[in-house]
PDB file of C-alpha atoms in Angstrom:
ATOM      1  CA  UNK A   1       0.000   0.000   0.000  1.00 59.00           C
ATOM      2  CA  UNK A   2       1.422   3.359  -0.996  1.00 72.00           C
ATOM      3  CA  UNK A   3      -1.433   5.622   0.140  1.00 84.00           C
ATOM      4  CA  UNK A   4       0.685   7.402   2.764  1.00 90.00           C
ATOM      5  CA  UNK A   5       3.488   8.129   0.304  1.00 90.00           C
ATOM      6  CA  UNK A   6       1.092   9.346  -2.392  1.00 87.00           C
ATOM      7  CA  UNK A   7      -0.798  11.585   0.013  1.00 89.00           C
ATOM      8  CA  UNK A   8       2.279  13.108   1.628  1.00 92.00           C
ATOM      9  CA  UNK A   9       3.954  13.625  -1.753  1.00 92.00           C
ATOM     10  CA  UNK A  10       0.869  15.363  -3.142  1.00 89.00           C
ATOM     11  CA  UNK A  11       0.623  17.736  -0.168  1.00 93.00           C
ATOM     12  CA  UNK A  12       4.397  18.254   0.016  1.00 94.00           C
ATOM     13  CA  UNK A  13       4.605  19.204  -3.647  1.00 93.00           C
ATOM     14  CA  UNK A  14       1.719  21.662  -3.356  1.00 92.00           C
ATOM     15  CA  UNK A  15       3.186  23.324  -0.252  1.00 95.00           C
ATOM     16  CA  UNK A  16       6.621  23.621  -1.854  1.00 94.00           C
ATOM     17  CA  UNK A  17       5.063  25.448  -4.817  1.00 93.00           C
ATOM     18  CA  UNK A  18       4.165  28.281  -2.425  1.00 94.00           C
ATOM     19  CA  UNK A  19       7.104  30.730  -2.267  1.00 93.00           C
ATOM     20  CA  UNK A  20       6.081  31.986   1.186  1.00 92.00           C
ATOM     21  CA  UNK A  21       6.899  28.623   2.828  1.00 95.00           C
ATOM     22  CA  UNK A  22      10.643  28.126   3.322  1.00 93.00           C
ATOM     23  CA  UNK A  23      10.789  24.851   5.300  1.00 92.00           C
ATOM     24  CA  UNK A  24       8.575  21.765   5.289  1.00 93.00           C
ATOM     25  CA  UNK A  25       8.733  19.178   8.087  1.00 92.00           C
ATOM     26  CA  UNK A  26       6.869  15.992   9.042  1.00 93.00           C
ATOM     27  CA  UNK A  27       6.179  14.026  12.212  1.00 88.00           C
ATOM     28  CA  UNK A  28       6.157  14.947  15.874  1.00 84.00           C
ATOM     29  CA  UNK A  29       6.277  18.724  16.203  1.00 79.00           C
ATOM     30  CA  UNK A  30       8.314  18.472  19.415  1.00 77.00           C
ATOM     31  CA  UNK A  31      11.099  16.745  17.476  1.00 73.00           C
ATOM     32  CA  UNK A  32      11.308  19.498  14.853  1.00 73.00           C
ATOM     33  CA  UNK A  33      14.154  21.954  15.304  1.00 68.00           C
ATOM     34  CA  UNK A  34      12.161  25.022  16.271  1.00 65.00           C
ATOM     35  CA  UNK A  35      15.283  26.985  17.156  1.00 63.00           C
ATOM     36  CA  UNK A  36      16.179  30.204  15.413  1.00 61.00           C
ATOM     37  CA  UNK A  37      18.317  28.153  12.995  1.00 68.00           C
ATOM     38  CA  UNK A  38      15.176  26.868  11.272  1.00 74.00           C
ATOM     39  CA  UNK A  39      14.272  28.894   8.205  1.00 87.00           C
ATOM     40  CA  UNK A  40      10.774  30.316   8.584  1.00 88.00           C
ATOM     41  CA  UNK A  41       7.943  30.385   7.537  1.00 93.00           C
ATOM     42  CA  UNK A  42       7.521  26.681   8.181  1.00 92.00           C
ATOM     43  CA  UNK A  43       4.814  24.170   7.264  1.00 95.00           C
ATOM     44  CA  UNK A  44       4.598  21.009   9.369  1.00 95.00           C
ATOM     45  CA  UNK A  45       2.570  17.884   8.499  1.00 95.00           C
ATOM     46  CA  UNK A  46       1.169  15.346  10.950  1.00 95.00           C
ATOM     47  CA  UNK A  47      -0.912  12.289  10.095  1.00 95.00           C
ATOM     48  CA  UNK A  48      -4.081  11.525  12.011  1.00 94.00           C
ATOM     49  CA  UNK A  49      -6.646   8.755  11.822  1.00 96.00           C
ATOM     50  CA  UNK A  50      -7.250   6.673   8.694  1.00 95.00           C
ATOM     51  CA  UNK A  51     -10.608   5.092   7.861  1.00 94.00           C
ATOM     52  CA  UNK A  52     -11.134   2.337   5.296  1.00 93.00           C
ATOM     53  CA  UNK A  53     -14.410   2.058   3.368  1.00 91.00           C
ATOM     54  CA  UNK A  54     -15.386   0.317   0.144  1.00 87.00           C
ATOM     55  CA  UNK A  55     -12.625   1.291  -2.306  1.00 88.00           C
ATOM     56  CA  UNK A  56     -11.922   4.528  -0.364  1.00 90.00           C
ATOM     57  CA  UNK A  57      -9.307   5.555   2.190  1.00 92.00           C
ATOM     58  CA  UNK A  58     -10.048   8.594   4.337  1.00 94.00           C
ATOM     59  CA  UNK A  59      -7.018  10.285   5.944  1.00 94.00           C
ATOM     60  CA  UNK A  60      -6.972  13.006   8.569  1.00 96.00           C
ATOM     61  CA  UNK A  61      -3.999  15.344   8.257  1.00 96.00           C
ATOM     62  CA  UNK A  62      -3.015  18.362  10.309  1.00 96.00           C
ATOM     63  CA  UNK A  63      -0.823  21.004   8.727  1.00 96.00           C
ATOM     64  CA  UNK A  64       0.693  23.828  10.740  1.00 95.00           C
ATOM     65  CA  UNK A  65       1.701  27.041   8.964  1.00 96.00           C
ATOM     66  CA  UNK A  66       4.055  28.889  11.332  1.00 92.00           C
ATOM     67  CA  UNK A  67       6.370  31.884  11.481  1.00 90.00           C
ATOM     68  CA  UNK A  68       8.354  33.690  14.189  1.00 87.00           C
ATOM     69  CA  UNK A  69       6.804  36.710  15.875  1.00 85.00           C
ATOM     70  CA  UNK A  70       9.316  39.564  15.918  1.00 81.00           C
ATOM     71  CA  UNK A  71       8.904  42.610  18.116  1.00 73.00           C
ATOM     72  CA  UNK A  72       9.454  45.983  16.487  1.00 67.00           C
ATOM     73  CA  UNK A  73      12.520  47.768  17.775  1.00 62.00           C
ATOM     74  CA  UNK A  74      10.791  51.124  17.603  1.00 64.00           C
ATOM     75  CA  UNK A  75       7.478  50.931  19.503  1.00 65.00           C
ATOM     76  CA  UNK A  76       4.388  52.111  17.666  1.00 64.00           C
ATOM     77  CA  UNK A  77       2.552  54.630  19.817  1.00 66.00           C
ATOM     78  CA  UNK A  78       0.140  55.706  17.082  1.00 66.00           C
ATOM     79  CA  UNK A  79      -1.957  52.511  16.775  1.00 66.00           C
ATOM     80  CA  UNK A  80      -1.961  49.889  19.530  1.00 66.00           C
ATOM     81  CA  UNK A  81      -4.500  47.664  17.742  1.00 66.00           C
ATOM     82  CA  UNK A  82      -1.886  46.014  15.560  1.00 65.00           C
ATOM     83  CA  UNK A  83       0.623  45.933  18.379  1.00 66.00           C
ATOM     84  CA  UNK A  84       4.349  46.256  18.122  1.00 71.00           C
ATOM     85  CA  UNK A  85       5.138  43.014  16.313  1.00 79.00           C
ATOM     86  CA  UNK A  86       4.422  41.219  13.057  1.00 84.00           C
ATOM     87  CA  UNK A  87       1.696  38.938  14.451  1.00 86.00           C
ATOM     88  CA  UNK A  88      -1.068  40.212  12.154  1.00 87.00           C
ATOM     89  CA  UNK A  89       1.260  39.912   9.140  1.00 90.00           C
ATOM     90  CA  UNK A  90       2.019  36.295  10.085  1.00 92.00           C
ATOM     91  CA  UNK A  91      -1.651  35.439  10.555  1.00 94.00           C
ATOM     92  CA  UNK A  92      -2.481  36.990   7.190  1.00 95.00           C
ATOM     93  CA  UNK A  93       0.377  35.360   5.251  1.00 96.00           C
ATOM     94  CA  UNK A  94       0.033  31.906   6.794  1.00 96.00           C
ATOM     95  CA  UNK A  95      -3.749  31.839   6.379  1.00 97.00           C
ATOM     96  CA  UNK A  96      -3.165  32.697   2.731  1.00 96.00           C
ATOM     97  CA  UNK A  97      -0.751  29.731   2.432  1.00 97.00           C
ATOM     98  CA  UNK A  98      -3.382  27.434   3.969  1.00 97.00           C
ATOM     99  CA  UNK A  99      -6.037  28.790   1.617  1.00 96.00           C
ATOM    100  CA  UNK A 100      -3.844  28.282  -1.456  1.00 94.00           C
ATOM    101  CA  UNK A 101      -3.228  24.659  -0.458  1.00 94.00           C
ATOM    102  CA  UNK A 102      -6.893  23.855   0.169  1.00 93.00           C
ATOM    103  CA  UNK A 103      -7.981  25.530  -3.076  1.00 91.00           C
ATOM    104  CA  UNK A 104      -5.404  23.543  -5.020  1.00 88.00           C
ATOM    105  CA  UNK A 105      -6.520  20.283  -3.429  1.00 88.00           C
ATOM    106  CA  UNK A 106     -10.180  21.076  -4.117  1.00 87.00           C
ATOM    107  CA  UNK A 107      -9.816  22.270  -7.709  1.00 83.00           C
ATOM    108  CA  UNK A 108      -6.276  21.690  -8.904  1.00 72.00           C
ATOM    109  CA  UNK A 109      -4.335  18.624  -9.863  1.00 70.00           C
ATOM    110  CA  UNK A 110      -5.053  17.005  -6.489  1.00 67.00           C
ATOM    111  CA  UNK A 111      -8.714  16.858  -7.409  1.00 67.00           C
ATOM    112  CA  UNK A 112      -7.924  15.495 -10.858  1.00 67.00           C
ATOM    113  CA  UNK A 113      -5.765  12.787  -9.249  1.00 72.00           C
ATOM    114  CA  UNK A 114      -8.783  11.706  -7.137  1.00 76.00           C
ATOM    115  CA  UNK A 115      -7.541  13.249  -3.890  1.00 79.00           C
ATOM    116  CA  UNK A 116     -10.870  14.617  -2.687  1.00 87.00           C
ATOM    117  CA  UNK A 117     -11.222  17.029   0.220  1.00 91.00           C
ATOM    118  CA  UNK A 118     -14.007  15.785   2.457  1.00 91.00           C
ATOM    119  CA  UNK A 119     -16.204  18.430   4.054  1.00 92.00           C
ATOM    120  CA  UNK A 120     -15.168  21.846   5.231  1.00 93.00           C
ATOM    121  CA  UNK A 121     -11.626  22.619   6.312  1.00 94.00           C
ATOM    122  CA  UNK A 122     -11.049  24.187   9.713  1.00 94.00           C
ATOM    123  CA  UNK A 123      -8.099  26.388  10.587  1.00 96.00           C
ATOM    124  CA  UNK A 124      -7.262  27.349  14.160  1.00 96.00           C
ATOM    125  CA  UNK A 125      -4.939  30.220  15.045  1.00 95.00           C
ATOM    126  CA  UNK A 126      -1.736  29.558  16.972  1.00 85.00           C
ATOM    127  CA  UNK A 127      -0.779  32.625  18.972  1.00 83.00           C
ATOM    128  CA  UNK A 128       2.488  32.324  20.868  1.00 63.00           C
ATOM    129  CA  UNK A 129       1.583  28.811  22.037  1.00 58.00           C
ATOM    130  CA  UNK A 130       4.839  27.245  20.895  1.00 60.00           C
ATOM    131  CA  UNK A 131       8.422  27.995  21.822  1.00 61.00           C
ATOM    132  CA  UNK A 132      10.273  30.861  20.146  1.00 66.00           C
ATOM    133  CA  UNK A 133       7.083  32.882  19.880  1.00 80.00           C
ATOM    134  CA  UNK A 134       5.779  31.005  16.872  1.00 86.00           C
ATOM    135  CA  UNK A 135       2.375  31.934  15.501  1.00 90.00           C
ATOM    136  CA  UNK A 136       0.251  30.929  12.543  1.00 94.00           C
ATOM    137  CA  UNK A 137      -2.535  28.510  11.690  1.00 96.00           C
ATOM    138  CA  UNK A 138      -3.298  24.830  12.162  1.00 95.00           C
ATOM    139  CA  UNK A 139      -5.315  23.284   9.337  1.00 97.00           C
ATOM    140  CA  UNK A 140      -7.378  20.134   9.859  1.00 96.00           C
ATOM    141  CA  UNK A 141      -7.720  18.415   6.526  1.00 93.00           C
ATOM    142  CA  UNK A 142      -9.631  15.248   5.656  1.00 95.00           C
ATOM    143  CA  UNK A 143      -8.767  13.667   2.307  1.00 93.00           C
ATOM    144  CA  UNK A 144     -10.401  10.771   0.525  1.00 91.00           C
ATOM    145  CA  UNK A 145      -8.471   8.785  -2.036  1.00 88.00           C
ATOM    146  CA  UNK A 146      -9.117   5.575  -3.916  1.00 87.00           C
ATOM    147  CA  UNK A 147      -8.016   2.343  -2.275  1.00 85.00           C
ATOM    148  CA  UNK A 148      -6.430   1.087  -5.469  1.00 76.00           C
ATOM    149  CA  UNK A 149      -3.510  -0.908  -4.118  1.00 61.00           C
ATOM    150  CA  UNK A 150      -5.367  -3.908  -2.749  1.00 55.00           C
ATOM    151  CA  UNK A 151      -7.304  -6.685  -4.411  1.00 57.00           C
ATOM    152  CA  UNK A 152      -9.850  -9.207  -3.190  1.00 57.00           C
ATOM    153  CA  UNK A 153      -8.531 -12.091  -5.316  1.00 55.00           C
TER     154      UNK A 153
END
């Protein structure tokens, strides 16, 4: 069965097409080098549950789109709404990266290759919840693909 490879390759290729993402990682987020040596913005993939149905595999995937929050050296006293960092810029840019990926999977070559997005896609904001003041979005994605690598013979 090559469903995991095909799915990860499809998502990996689509994320790497986005010039705003500099690093792509996979697996346990706590094992990823989140130090300042990592080149940001970063996308991180994690596999979730898999469900088998008649001729269909359903995979849950979480993708994190993250960047480092930097404080401005010169405080902004004019407008405190946007704060004195790049948090809003990160949220805007990383949500755009998530949107580009989901649109491509819904309508692009992923759709033509029978990788179907199931249902709506939810994105949750990450606001300074990880080390190094990382922020961005977590995308919960459910994909359905054909179970074409097994036979009943």
